[in-house]
Amino acid sequence: MRAFVCSTIVVVAFSVVFASAQTEPLSKTYRVTRADDVEFQKMESFKVFDNLYYVGPGYVSVWLLTTPQGSILFDTAQEPYVDWVIGNIRKVGVDPKTIKYIILSHGHLDHVGGAAKIQEVSGARVLAVAEDWKMIEDLASRPGQRGAAAPRMPKRDMVVKEGDSLNFGGQALKFHQTPGHTPGVLTTEGIAVYDGGKPYKAILWGGAGYRGGLAEAEQSVTSANKVAQIKGVQVNLQIHSWAGDDGYPGGGVLERGVMLKSRKPGDPHPFVDPDTFARWVKRSQDEAAKAVEEEKKKAGK
Ligand SMILES: [Zn+2]
């Protein structure tokens, strides 16, 4: 009996290694391996819930949430994709002029680079936390890569902070500041998505982890703990298709998108996955705590 169990484990372990050597998750190909392949990145948009669409390129998410009063856009991608993103919004049947709010997860260019153009097309209000508005303003004043002109950025518009909320079109969004990845980071909870009329609670964690520094690592601990306190999350709207260790078997957003395409009536919705989200939050807490220890060692403390 013992030998049987052991050999089963060996076979399972072998097939996992074999599979991972053979195929790279689609989300990783988009986010990492072919991140600079512009034409490849222009993947087909897809409907995720009755009121939610993925309209971004393959490496960075742009989520379009529709309501009876207009739409809310989460993040905006960056050039050279912005006109194409606007085209995607039209393609899924939404007039960009109906976008009333653009919610920016954090002040990195891949998320905020399209905000100015999409704001002009839509007339939407743009939301970010103060610290990341500062980053956005800095981006606008610095020349781009290889001497290119500074990217066009939106003017500081709505400044949100911890505990603020936005009630609009039947949505009761609640905002948290979860710094670490950047000095701001806007996390949105309470996003109501519907599958055949059945409601689910979604979250958009505006950026996990940190990018070096003891203070930033300590912030990322506090932020991960804050996200862990948010109960009842059923759907995780990742800001990138692939997050490396989001806990989803072999990938992230795009793998779920593929499953959604071939979903049969009565099958569970592949994006409704509270357990994987809870595991990801737990792992983020553990990693943040570890990072603090490492940064302390580095600093000789
Ligand atoms: Zn970032």
PDB file of C-alpha atoms and ligand atoms in Angstrom:
ATOM      1  CA  MET A   1       0.000   0.000   0.000  1.00  0.00           C
ATOM      2  CA  ARG A   2       2.772   2.327   0.950  1.00  0.00           C
ATOM      3  CA  ALA A   3       4.628   1.636  -2.284  1.00  0.00           C
ATOM      4  CA  PHE A   4       1.485   2.293  -4.282  1.00  0.00           C
ATOM      5  CA  VAL A   5       0.935   5.672  -2.651  1.00  0.00           C
ATOM      6  CA  CYS A   6       4.564   6.668  -3.203  1.00  0.00           C
ATOM      7  CA  SER A   7       4.573   5.761  -6.869  1.00  0.00           C
ATOM      8  CA  THR A   8       1.363   7.701  -7.409  1.00  0.00           C
ATOM      9  CA  ILE A   9       2.987  10.775  -5.937  1.00  0.00           C
ATOM     10  CA  VAL A  10       6.024  10.301  -8.174  1.00  0.00           C
ATOM     11  CA  VAL A  11       3.828  10.044 -11.262  1.00  0.00           C
ATOM     12  CA  VAL A  12       1.890  13.161 -10.285  1.00  0.00           C
ATOM     13  CA  ALA A  13       5.078  15.102  -9.542  1.00  0.00           C
ATOM     14  CA  PHE A  14       6.612  13.995 -12.827  1.00  0.00           C
ATOM     15  CA  SER A  15       3.596  15.042 -14.889  1.00  0.00           C
ATOM     16  CA  VAL A  16       3.538  18.480 -13.234  1.00  0.00           C
ATOM     17  CA  VAL A  17       7.214  19.058 -14.102  1.00  0.00           C
ATOM     18  CA  PHE A  18       6.651  17.690 -17.591  1.00  0.00           C
ATOM     19  CA  ALA A  19       3.649  19.932 -18.184  1.00  0.00           C
ATOM     20  CA  SER A  20       5.397  23.080 -16.990  1.00  0.00           C
ATOM     21  CA  ALA A  21       8.417  22.357 -19.200  1.00  0.00           C
ATOM     22  CA  GLN A  22       6.122  21.963 -22.190  1.00  0.00           C
ATOM     23  CA  THR A  23       3.832  24.943 -21.987  1.00  0.00           C
ATOM     24  CA  GLU A  24       4.079  28.377 -20.548  1.00  0.00           C
ATOM     25  CA  PRO A  25       0.831  29.812 -19.182  1.00  0.00           C
ATOM     26  CA  LEU A  26      -0.778  32.181 -21.681  1.00  0.00           C
ATOM     27  CA  SER A  27      -0.910  34.975 -19.118  1.00  0.00           C
ATOM     28  CA  LYS A  28       2.841  34.657 -18.577  1.00  0.00           C
ATOM     29  CA  THR A  29       3.526  34.758 -22.310  1.00  0.00           C
ATOM     30  CA  TYR A  30       1.586  38.032 -22.498  1.00  0.00           C
ATOM     31  CA  ARG A  31       2.956  39.566 -19.318  1.00  0.00           C
ATOM     32  CA  VAL A  32       6.588  38.418 -19.610  1.00  0.00           C
ATOM     33  CA  THR A  33       7.804  36.571 -22.697  1.00  0.00           C
ATOM     34  CA  ARG A  34       6.112  38.650 -25.395  1.00  0.00           C
ATOM     35  CA  ALA A  35       5.380  41.774 -23.363  1.00  0.00           C
ATOM     36  CA  ASP A  36       6.824  44.054 -26.081  1.00  0.00           C
ATOM     37  CA  ASP A  37       5.114  42.399 -29.046  1.00  0.00           C
ATOM     38  CA  VAL A  38       2.548  45.093 -29.790  1.00  0.00           C
ATOM     39  CA  GLU A  39       0.454  43.227 -32.362  1.00  0.00           C
ATOM     40  CA  PHE A  40       0.404  40.064 -30.231  1.00  0.00           C
ATOM     41  CA  GLN A  41      -0.749  42.108 -27.232  1.00  0.00           C
ATOM     42  CA  LYS A  42      -3.872  43.236 -29.085  1.00  0.00           C
ATOM     43  CA  MET A  43      -5.904  40.233 -28.017  1.00  0.00           C
ATOM     44  CA  GLU A  44      -9.643  39.994 -28.322  1.00  0.00           C
ATOM     45  CA  SER A  45     -11.672  41.653 -25.555  1.00  0.00           C
ATOM     46  CA  PHE A  46     -14.022  39.443 -23.644  1.00  0.00           C
ATOM     47  CA  LYS A  47     -17.114  39.684 -21.523  1.00  0.00           C
ATOM     48  CA  VAL A  48     -16.407  38.361 -18.036  1.00  0.00           C
ATOM     49  CA  PHE A  49     -19.707  39.038 -16.266  1.00  0.00           C
ATOM     50  CA  ASP A  50     -23.064  40.498 -17.310  1.00  0.00           C
ATOM     51  CA  ASN A  51     -21.646  43.940 -16.456  1.00  0.00           C
ATOM     52  CA  LEU A  52     -17.871  43.515 -16.763  1.00  0.00           C
ATOM     53  CA  TYR A  53     -15.516  43.338 -19.751  1.00  0.00           C
ATOM     54  CA  TYR A  54     -11.780  42.864 -20.150  1.00  0.00           C
ATOM     55  CA  VAL A  55     -10.741  45.471 -22.742  1.00  0.00           C
ATOM     56  CA  GLY A  56      -6.991  45.742 -22.162  1.00  0.00           C
ATOM     57  CA  PRO A  57      -3.921  44.367 -23.891  1.00  0.00           C
ATOM     58  CA  GLY A  58      -2.729  40.942 -22.745  1.00  0.00           C
ATOM     59  CA  TYR A  59      -0.127  42.142 -20.233  1.00  0.00           C
ATOM     60  CA  VAL A  60      -2.018  44.801 -18.289  1.00  0.00           C
ATOM     61  CA  SER A  61      -5.686  44.800 -17.337  1.00  0.00           C
ATOM     62  CA  VAL A  62      -8.293  47.358 -18.279  1.00  0.00           C
ATOM     63  CA  TRP A  63     -11.675  46.453 -16.749  1.00  0.00           C
ATOM     64  CA  LEU A  64     -14.892  48.057 -17.956  1.00  0.00           C
ATOM     65  CA  LEU A  65     -17.800  47.941 -15.505  1.00  0.00           C
ATOM     66  CA  THR A  66     -21.174  48.941 -16.907  1.00  0.00           C
ATOM     67  CA  THR A  67     -24.107  50.309 -14.913  1.00  0.00           C
ATOM     68  CA  PRO A  68     -27.519  51.685 -15.911  1.00  0.00           C
ATOM     69  CA  GLN A  69     -26.133  55.198 -15.285  1.00  0.00           C
ATOM     70  CA  GLY A  70     -22.886  54.853 -17.224  1.00  0.00           C
ATOM     71  CA  SER A  71     -19.602  52.999 -17.014  1.00  0.00           C
ATOM     72  CA  ILE A  72     -16.589  52.815 -14.742  1.00  0.00           C
ATOM     73  CA  LEU A  73     -13.158  52.035 -16.145  1.00  0.00           C
ATOM     74  CA  PHE A  74     -10.428  50.521 -13.975  1.00  0.00           C
ATOM     75  CA  ASP A  75      -6.995  51.474 -15.352  1.00  0.00           C
ATOM     76  CA  THR A  76      -6.192  52.613 -18.859  1.00  0.00           C
ATOM     77  CA  ALA A  77      -3.088  50.782 -20.196  1.00  0.00           C
ATOM     78  CA  GLN A  78      -0.563  52.986 -22.027  1.00  0.00           C
ATOM     79  CA  GLU A  79       0.608  53.914 -25.518  1.00  0.00           C
ATOM     80  CA  PRO A  80       0.681  52.499 -28.130  1.00  0.00           C
ATOM     81  CA  TYR A  81      -2.538  50.776 -27.011  1.00  0.00           C
ATOM     82  CA  VAL A  82      -4.859  53.594 -25.977  1.00  0.00           C
ATOM     83  CA  ASP A  83      -6.798  54.114 -29.240  1.00  0.00           C
ATOM     84  CA  TRP A  84      -7.087  50.349 -29.515  1.00  0.00           C
ATOM     85  CA  VAL A  85      -8.506  50.150 -25.940  1.00  0.00           C
ATOM     86  CA  ILE A  86     -11.046  52.856 -26.842  1.00  0.00           C
ATOM     87  CA  GLY A  87     -11.909  50.767 -29.922  1.00  0.00           C
ATOM     88  CA  ASN A  88     -12.407  47.706 -27.702  1.00  0.00           C
ATOM     89  CA  ILE A  89     -14.830  49.617 -25.508  1.00  0.00           C
ATOM     90  CA  ARG A  90     -16.875  50.451 -28.622  1.00  0.00           C
ATOM     91  CA  LYS A  91     -16.593  46.848 -29.854  1.00  0.00           C
ATOM     92  CA  VAL A  92     -18.168  45.422 -26.704  1.00  0.00           C
ATOM     93  CA  GLY A  93     -21.067  47.772 -27.314  1.00  0.00           C
ATOM     94  CA  VAL A  94     -20.239  50.582 -24.903  1.00  0.00           C
ATOM     95  CA  ASP A  95     -20.042  54.195 -26.031  1.00  0.00           C
ATOM     96  CA  PRO A  96     -16.848  55.643 -24.469  1.00  0.00           C
ATOM     97  CA  LYS A  97     -18.857  58.807 -23.759  1.00  0.00           C
ATOM     98  CA  THR A  98     -20.815  56.813 -21.157  1.00  0.00           C
ATOM     99  CA  ILE A  99     -17.678  56.318 -19.031  1.00  0.00           C
ATOM    100  CA  LYS A 100     -18.236  58.481 -15.957  1.00  0.00           C
ATOM    101  CA  TYR A 101     -15.287  57.418 -13.770  1.00  0.00           C
ATOM    102  CA  ILE A 102     -11.752  56.230 -14.449  1.00  0.00           C
ATOM    103  CA  ILE A 103     -10.258  54.606 -11.362  1.00  0.00           C
ATOM    104  CA  LEU A 104      -6.452  54.377 -11.386  1.00  0.00           C
ATOM    105  CA  SER A 105      -4.948  51.553  -9.354  1.00  0.00           C
ATOM    106  CA  HIS A 106      -1.530  53.184  -8.969  1.00  0.00           C
ATOM    107  CA  GLY A 107       0.772  55.696 -10.601  1.00  0.00           C
ATOM    108  CA  HIS A 108       2.831  53.467 -12.892  1.00  0.00           C
ATOM    109  CA  LEU A 109       2.679  54.327 -16.580  1.00  0.00           C
ATOM    110  CA  ASP A 110       1.314  50.947 -17.718  1.00  0.00           C
ATOM    111  CA  HIS A 111      -1.868  51.685 -15.719  1.00  0.00           C
ATOM    112  CA  VAL A 112      -2.251  55.463 -16.092  1.00  0.00           C
ATOM    113  CA  GLY A 113      -0.782  56.087 -19.575  1.00  0.00           C
ATOM    114  CA  GLY A 114      -4.167  56.134 -21.301  1.00  0.00           C
ATOM    115  CA  ALA A 115      -6.022  58.196 -18.714  1.00  0.00           C
ATOM    116  CA  ALA A 116      -5.627  61.600 -20.421  1.00  0.00           C
ATOM    117  CA  LYS A 117      -6.878  60.420 -23.812  1.00  0.00           C
ATOM    118  CA  ILE A 118      -9.749  58.359 -22.407  1.00  0.00           C
ATOM    119  CA  GLN A 119     -10.778  61.270 -20.210  1.00  0.00           C
ATOM    120  CA  GLU A 120     -10.872  63.555 -23.253  1.00  0.00           C
ATOM    121  CA  VAL A 121     -12.970  61.084 -25.226  1.00  0.00           C
ATOM    122  CA  SER A 122     -15.381  60.407 -22.354  1.00  0.00           C
ATOM    123  CA  GLY A 123     -15.397  63.446 -20.121  1.00  0.00           C
ATOM    124  CA  ALA A 124     -15.007  61.052 -17.167  1.00  0.00           C
ATOM    125  CA  ARG A 125     -13.750  62.021 -13.736  1.00  0.00           C
ATOM    126  CA  VAL A 126     -10.385  60.460 -12.879  1.00  0.00           C
ATOM    127  CA  LEU A 127      -9.756  59.017  -9.405  1.00  0.00           C
ATOM    128  CA  ALA A 128      -6.421  58.294  -7.732  1.00  0.00           C
ATOM    129  CA  VAL A 129      -4.910  58.728  -4.299  1.00  0.00           C
ATOM    130  CA  ALA A 130      -2.865  61.882  -3.599  1.00  0.00           C
ATOM    131  CA  GLU A 131       0.522  60.143  -3.527  1.00  0.00           C
ATOM    132  CA  ASP A 132      -0.076  58.603  -6.933  1.00  0.00           C
ATOM    133  CA  TRP A 133      -1.429  61.867  -8.378  1.00  0.00           C
ATOM    134  CA  LYS A 134       2.032  63.177  -7.495  1.00  0.00           C
ATOM    135  CA  MET A 135       3.595  60.315  -9.497  1.00  0.00           C
ATOM    136  CA  ILE A 136       1.265  61.064 -12.422  1.00  0.00           C
ATOM    137  CA  GLU A 137       2.300  64.733 -12.355  1.00  0.00           C
ATOM    138  CA  ASP A 138       5.962  63.708 -12.267  1.00  0.00           C
ATOM    139  CA  LEU A 139       5.429  61.450 -15.295  1.00  0.00           C
ATOM    140  CA  ALA A 140       3.985  64.413 -17.186  1.00  0.00           C
ATOM    141  CA  SER A 141       6.967  66.625 -16.453  1.00  0.00           C
ATOM    142  CA  ARG A 142       9.684  64.120 -17.343  1.00  0.00           C
ATOM    143  CA  PRO A 143      10.677  63.390 -20.937  1.00  0.00           C
ATOM    144  CA  GLY A 144       9.836  59.893 -22.138  1.00  0.00           C
ATOM    145  CA  GLN A 145      12.288  57.197 -23.141  1.00  0.00           C
ATOM    146  CA  ARG A 146      14.925  57.902 -25.790  1.00  0.00           C
ATOM    147  CA  GLY A 147      14.198  61.617 -25.759  1.00  0.00           C
ATOM    148  CA  ALA A 148      10.511  61.219 -26.570  1.00  0.00           C
ATOM    149  CA  ALA A 149       8.134  63.903 -25.341  1.00  0.00           C
ATOM    150  CA  ALA A 150       6.750  63.482 -21.834  1.00  0.00           C
ATOM    151  CA  PRO A 151       3.603  61.353 -21.859  1.00  0.00           C
ATOM    152  CA  ARG A 152       0.348  63.298 -21.684  1.00  0.00           C
ATOM    153  CA  MET A 153      -1.215  62.875 -18.264  1.00  0.00           C
ATOM    154  CA  PRO A 154      -4.567  63.901 -16.801  1.00  0.00           C
ATOM    155  CA  LYS A 155      -4.719  66.909 -14.474  1.00  0.00           C
ATOM    156  CA  ARG A 156      -5.193  66.090 -10.801  1.00  0.00           C
ATOM    157  CA  ASP A 157      -8.907  65.403 -10.532  1.00  0.00           C
ATOM    158  CA  MET A 158     -10.657  63.431  -7.776  1.00  0.00           C
ATOM    159  CA  VAL A 159      -8.378  62.607  -4.843  1.00  0.00           C
ATOM    160  CA  VAL A 160      -9.518  59.544  -2.910  1.00  0.00           C
ATOM    161  CA  LYS A 161      -8.327  58.335   0.443  1.00  0.00           C
ATOM    162  CA  GLU A 162      -8.800  55.418   2.811  1.00  0.00           C
ATOM    163  CA  GLY A 163     -12.461  54.810   3.615  1.00  0.00           C
ATOM    164  CA  ASP A 164     -13.907  56.950   0.802  1.00  0.00           C
ATOM    165  CA  SER A 165     -16.759  55.501  -1.203  1.00  0.00           C
ATOM    166  CA  LEU A 166     -18.406  55.978  -4.556  1.00  0.00           C
ATOM    167  CA  ASN A 167     -22.101  55.218  -4.951  1.00  0.00           C
ATOM    168  CA  PHE A 168     -22.977  55.181  -8.589  1.00  0.00           C
ATOM    169  CA  GLY A 169     -25.283  53.200 -10.874  1.00  0.00           C
ATOM    170  CA  GLY A 170     -26.119  50.660  -8.172  1.00  0.00           C
ATOM    171  CA  GLN A 171     -22.466  50.158  -7.275  1.00  0.00           C
ATOM    172  CA  ALA A 172     -21.290  50.907  -3.745  1.00  0.00           C
ATOM    173  CA  LEU A 173     -17.534  51.017  -4.150  1.00  0.00           C
ATOM    174  CA  LYS A 174     -15.328  51.400  -1.120  1.00  0.00           C
ATOM    175  CA  PHE A 175     -11.727  52.552  -1.380  1.00  0.00           C
ATOM    176  CA  HIS A 176      -8.595  51.664   0.537  1.00  0.00           C
ATOM    177  CA  GLN A 177      -5.085  53.015   0.378  1.00  0.00           C
ATOM    178  CA  THR A 178      -2.743  50.051   0.229  1.00  0.00           C
ATOM    179  CA  PRO A 179       0.756  51.498  -0.361  1.00  0.00           C
ATOM    180  CA  GLY A 180       3.978  49.583  -0.825  1.00  0.00           C
ATOM    181  CA  HIS A 181       4.017  48.910  -4.557  1.00  0.00           C
ATOM    182  CA  THR A 182       3.850  52.724  -4.939  1.00  0.00           C
ATOM    183  CA  PRO A 183       3.344  55.400  -2.235  1.00  0.00           C
ATOM    184  CA  GLY A 184      -0.404  55.452  -2.973  1.00  0.00           C
ATOM    185  CA  VAL A 185      -2.107  52.346  -4.417  1.00  0.00           C
ATOM    186  CA  LEU A 186      -5.886  52.389  -4.618  1.00  0.00           C
ATOM    187  CA  THR A 187      -7.745  49.193  -3.783  1.00  0.00           C
ATOM    188  CA  THR A 188     -11.449  49.034  -4.604  1.00  0.00           C
ATOM    189  CA  GLU A 189     -13.796  46.666  -2.800  1.00  0.00           C
ATOM    190  CA  GLY A 190     -17.520  46.137  -3.155  1.00  0.00           C
ATOM    191  CA  ILE A 191     -17.542  45.881  -6.946  1.00  0.00           C
ATOM    192  CA  ALA A 192     -20.799  44.072  -7.752  1.00  0.00           C
ATOM    193  CA  VAL A 193     -20.573  41.782 -10.764  1.00  0.00           C
ATOM    194  CA  TYR A 194     -23.423  39.630 -12.060  1.00  0.00           C
ATOM    195  CA  ASP A 195     -23.445  36.217 -13.693  1.00  0.00           C
ATOM    196  CA  GLY A 196     -26.817  35.518 -15.271  1.00  0.00           C
ATOM    197  CA  GLY A 197     -28.244  37.983 -12.779  1.00  0.00           C
ATOM    198  CA  LYS A 198     -26.577  36.397  -9.750  1.00  0.00           C
ATOM    199  CA  PRO A 199     -24.420  38.904  -7.846  1.00  0.00           C
ATOM    200  CA  TYR A 200     -20.825  38.353  -6.736  1.00  0.00           C
ATOM    201  CA  LYS A 201     -18.450  40.572  -4.781  1.00  0.00           C
ATOM    202  CA  ALA A 202     -15.288  41.553  -6.612  1.00  0.00           C
ATOM    203  CA  ILE A 203     -12.151  43.364  -5.504  1.00  0.00           C
ATOM    204  CA  LEU A 204      -9.410  45.135  -7.367  1.00  0.00           C
ATOM    205  CA  TRP A 205      -6.232  45.127  -5.289  1.00  0.00           C
ATOM    206  CA  GLY A 206      -4.378  48.065  -6.776  1.00  0.00           C
ATOM    207  CA  GLY A 207      -0.871  46.592  -6.515  1.00  0.00           C
ATOM    208  CA  ALA A 208       0.630  44.055  -4.147  1.00  0.00           C
ATOM    209  CA  GLY A 209       4.224  43.715  -3.036  1.00  0.00           C
ATOM    210  CA  TYR A 210       6.898  46.395  -2.988  1.00  0.00           C
ATOM    211  CA  ARG A 211       9.896  47.478  -5.027  1.00  0.00           C
ATOM    212  CA  GLY A 212      12.683  47.685  -2.489  1.00  0.00           C
ATOM    213  CA  GLY A 213      13.295  49.623   0.729  1.00  0.00           C
ATOM    214  CA  LEU A 214      12.506  48.850   4.361  1.00  0.00           C
ATOM    215  CA  ALA A 215       9.770  51.483   4.692  1.00  0.00           C
ATOM    216  CA  GLU A 216       8.083  50.182   1.522  1.00  0.00           C
ATOM    217  CA  ALA A 217       8.323  46.580   2.753  1.00  0.00           C
ATOM    218  CA  GLU A 218       6.740  47.624   6.048  1.00  0.00           C
ATOM    219  CA  GLN A 219       3.966  49.411   4.149  1.00  0.00           C
ATOM    220  CA  SER A 220       3.357  46.263   2.118  1.00  0.00           C
ATOM    221  CA  VAL A 221       2.847  44.279   5.356  1.00  0.00           C
ATOM    222  CA  THR A 222       0.243  46.769   6.601  1.00  0.00           C
ATOM    223  CA  SER A 223      -1.440  46.824   3.194  1.00  0.00           C
ATOM    224  CA  ALA A 224      -1.592  43.033   2.819  1.00  0.00           C
ATOM    225  CA  ASN A 225      -3.049  42.826   6.340  1.00  0.00           C
ATOM    226  CA  LYS A 226      -5.627  45.443   5.387  1.00  0.00           C
ATOM    227  CA  VAL A 227      -6.666  43.471   2.290  1.00  0.00           C
ATOM    228  CA  ALA A 228      -6.874  40.320   4.430  1.00  0.00           C
ATOM    229  CA  GLN A 229      -9.473  42.092   6.590  1.00  0.00           C
ATOM    230  CA  ILE A 230     -11.801  42.537   3.619  1.00  0.00           C
ATOM    231  CA  LYS A 231     -14.222  39.658   3.920  1.00  0.00           C
ATOM    232  CA  GLY A 232     -16.447  37.945   1.392  1.00  0.00           C
ATOM    233  CA  VAL A 233     -14.350  38.537  -1.728  1.00  0.00           C
ATOM    234  CA  GLN A 234     -15.437  36.116  -4.460  1.00  0.00           C
ATOM    235  CA  VAL A 235     -13.808  37.586  -7.558  1.00  0.00           C
ATOM    236  CA  ASN A 236     -10.282  38.973  -7.925  1.00  0.00           C
ATOM    237  CA  LEU A 237      -9.845  41.514 -10.713  1.00  0.00           C
ATOM    238  CA  GLN A 238      -6.094  41.277 -11.192  1.00  0.00           C
ATOM    239  CA  ILE A 239      -4.341  44.400 -12.486  1.00  0.00           C
ATOM    240  CA  HIS A 240      -2.120  42.175 -14.635  1.00  0.00           C
ATOM    241  CA  SER A 241      -3.138  38.956 -16.344  1.00  0.00           C
ATOM    242  CA  TRP A 242      -0.254  37.113 -14.718  1.00  0.00           C
ATOM    243  CA  ALA A 243       0.880  37.722 -11.171  1.00  0.00           C
ATOM    244  CA  GLY A 244       3.382  34.914 -10.870  1.00  0.00           C
ATOM    245  CA  ASP A 245       2.182  33.516  -7.617  1.00  0.00           C
ATOM    246  CA  ASP A 246      -1.481  34.413  -7.532  1.00  0.00           C
ATOM    247  CA  GLY A 247      -2.155  30.769  -6.686  1.00  0.00           C
ATOM    248  CA  TYR A 248      -4.288  30.094  -9.742  1.00  0.00           C
ATOM    249  CA  PRO A 249      -3.092  26.875 -11.377  1.00  0.00           C
ATOM    250  CA  GLY A 250      -0.688  27.836 -14.108  1.00  0.00           C
ATOM    251  CA  GLY A 251      -1.692  31.418 -14.746  1.00  0.00           C
ATOM    252  CA  GLY A 252      -4.332  34.030 -14.133  1.00  0.00           C
ATOM    253  CA  VAL A 253      -6.805  36.184 -16.017  1.00  0.00           C
ATOM    254  CA  LEU A 254      -6.314  34.787 -19.506  1.00  0.00           C
ATOM    255  CA  GLU A 255      -6.524  31.126 -18.450  1.00  0.00           C
ATOM    256  CA  ARG A 256      -9.816  31.893 -16.765  1.00  0.00           C
ATOM    257  CA  GLY A 257     -10.890  33.730 -19.925  1.00  0.00           C
ATOM    258  CA  VAL A 258     -10.196  30.600 -22.010  1.00  0.00           C
ATOM    259  CA  MET A 259     -12.232  28.482 -19.581  1.00  0.00           C
ATOM    260  CA  LEU A 260     -15.055  30.999 -19.722  1.00  0.00           C
ATOM    261  CA  LYS A 261     -15.236  30.656 -23.512  1.00  0.00           C
ATOM    262  CA  SER A 262     -15.931  26.924 -23.349  1.00  0.00           C
ATOM    263  CA  ARG A 263     -18.118  27.075 -20.265  1.00  0.00           C
ATOM    264  CA  LYS A 264     -21.249  24.925 -20.429  1.00  0.00           C
ATOM    265  CA  PRO A 265     -24.580  25.920 -18.872  1.00  0.00           C
ATOM    266  CA  GLY A 266     -24.483  25.112 -15.178  1.00  0.00           C
ATOM    267  CA  ASP A 267     -20.665  25.101 -14.977  1.00  0.00           C
ATOM    268  CA  PRO A 268     -19.165  27.285 -12.250  1.00  0.00           C
ATOM    269  CA  HIS A 269     -17.884  30.711 -13.333  1.00  0.00           C
ATOM    270  CA  PRO A 270     -14.080  30.468 -13.587  1.00  0.00           C
ATOM    271  CA  PHE A 271     -13.574  33.969 -12.160  1.00  0.00           C
ATOM    272  CA  VAL A 272     -15.579  33.185  -9.025  1.00  0.00           C
ATOM    273  CA  ASP A 273     -12.805  31.741  -6.882  1.00  0.00           C
ATOM    274  CA  PRO A 274     -12.708  32.991  -3.280  1.00  0.00           C
ATOM    275  CA  ASP A 275     -10.250  30.304  -2.136  1.00  0.00           C
ATOM    276  CA  THR A 276      -7.491  31.218  -4.570  1.00  0.00           C
ATOM    277  CA  PHE A 277      -7.865  34.882  -3.639  1.00  0.00           C
ATOM    278  CA  ALA A 278      -7.642  34.081   0.081  1.00  0.00           C
ATOM    279  CA  ARG A 279      -4.512  31.984  -0.521  1.00  0.00           C
ATOM    280  CA  TRP A 280      -2.939  34.782  -2.559  1.00  0.00           C
ATOM    281  CA  VAL A 281      -3.604  37.310   0.201  1.00  0.00           C
ATOM    282  CA  LYS A 282      -2.121  34.955   2.788  1.00  0.00           C
ATOM    283  CA  ARG A 283       0.971  34.388   0.665  1.00  0.00           C
ATOM    284  CA  SER A 284       1.318  38.137   0.107  1.00  0.00           C
ATOM    285  CA  GLN A 285       1.206  38.647   3.875  1.00  0.00           C
ATOM    286  CA  ASP A 286       3.911  36.013   4.381  1.00  0.00           C
ATOM    287  CA  GLU A 287       6.106  37.411   1.628  1.00  0.00           C
ATOM    288  CA  ALA A 288       5.740  40.965   2.899  1.00  0.00           C
ATOM    289  CA  ALA A 289       6.771  39.854   6.391  1.00  0.00           C
ATOM    290  CA  LYS A 290       9.775  38.032   4.924  1.00  0.00           C
ATOM    291  CA  ALA A 291      10.707  41.106   2.881  1.00  0.00           C
ATOM    292  CA  VAL A 292      10.791  43.245   6.030  1.00  0.00           C
ATOM    293  CA  GLU A 293      13.245  40.813   7.628  1.00  0.00           C
ATOM    294  CA  GLU A 294      15.443  40.864   4.533  1.00  0.00           C
ATOM    295  CA  GLU A 295      15.395  44.636   4.296  1.00  0.00           C
ATOM    296  CA  LYS A 296      16.307  44.888   7.982  1.00  0.00           C
ATOM    297  CA  LYS A 297      19.259  42.558   7.404  1.00  0.00           C
ATOM    298  CA  LYS A 298      20.357  44.650   4.432  1.00  0.00           C
ATOM    299  CA  ALA A 299      20.131  47.811   6.517  1.00  0.00           C
ATOM    300  CA  GLY A 300      22.118  46.111   9.296  1.00  0.00           C
ATOM    301  CA  LYS A 301      19.279  46.432  11.806  1.00  0.00           C
TER     302      LYS A 301
HETATM  303 ZN    ZN B   1       3.026  48.921 -10.939  1.00  0.00          ZN
END
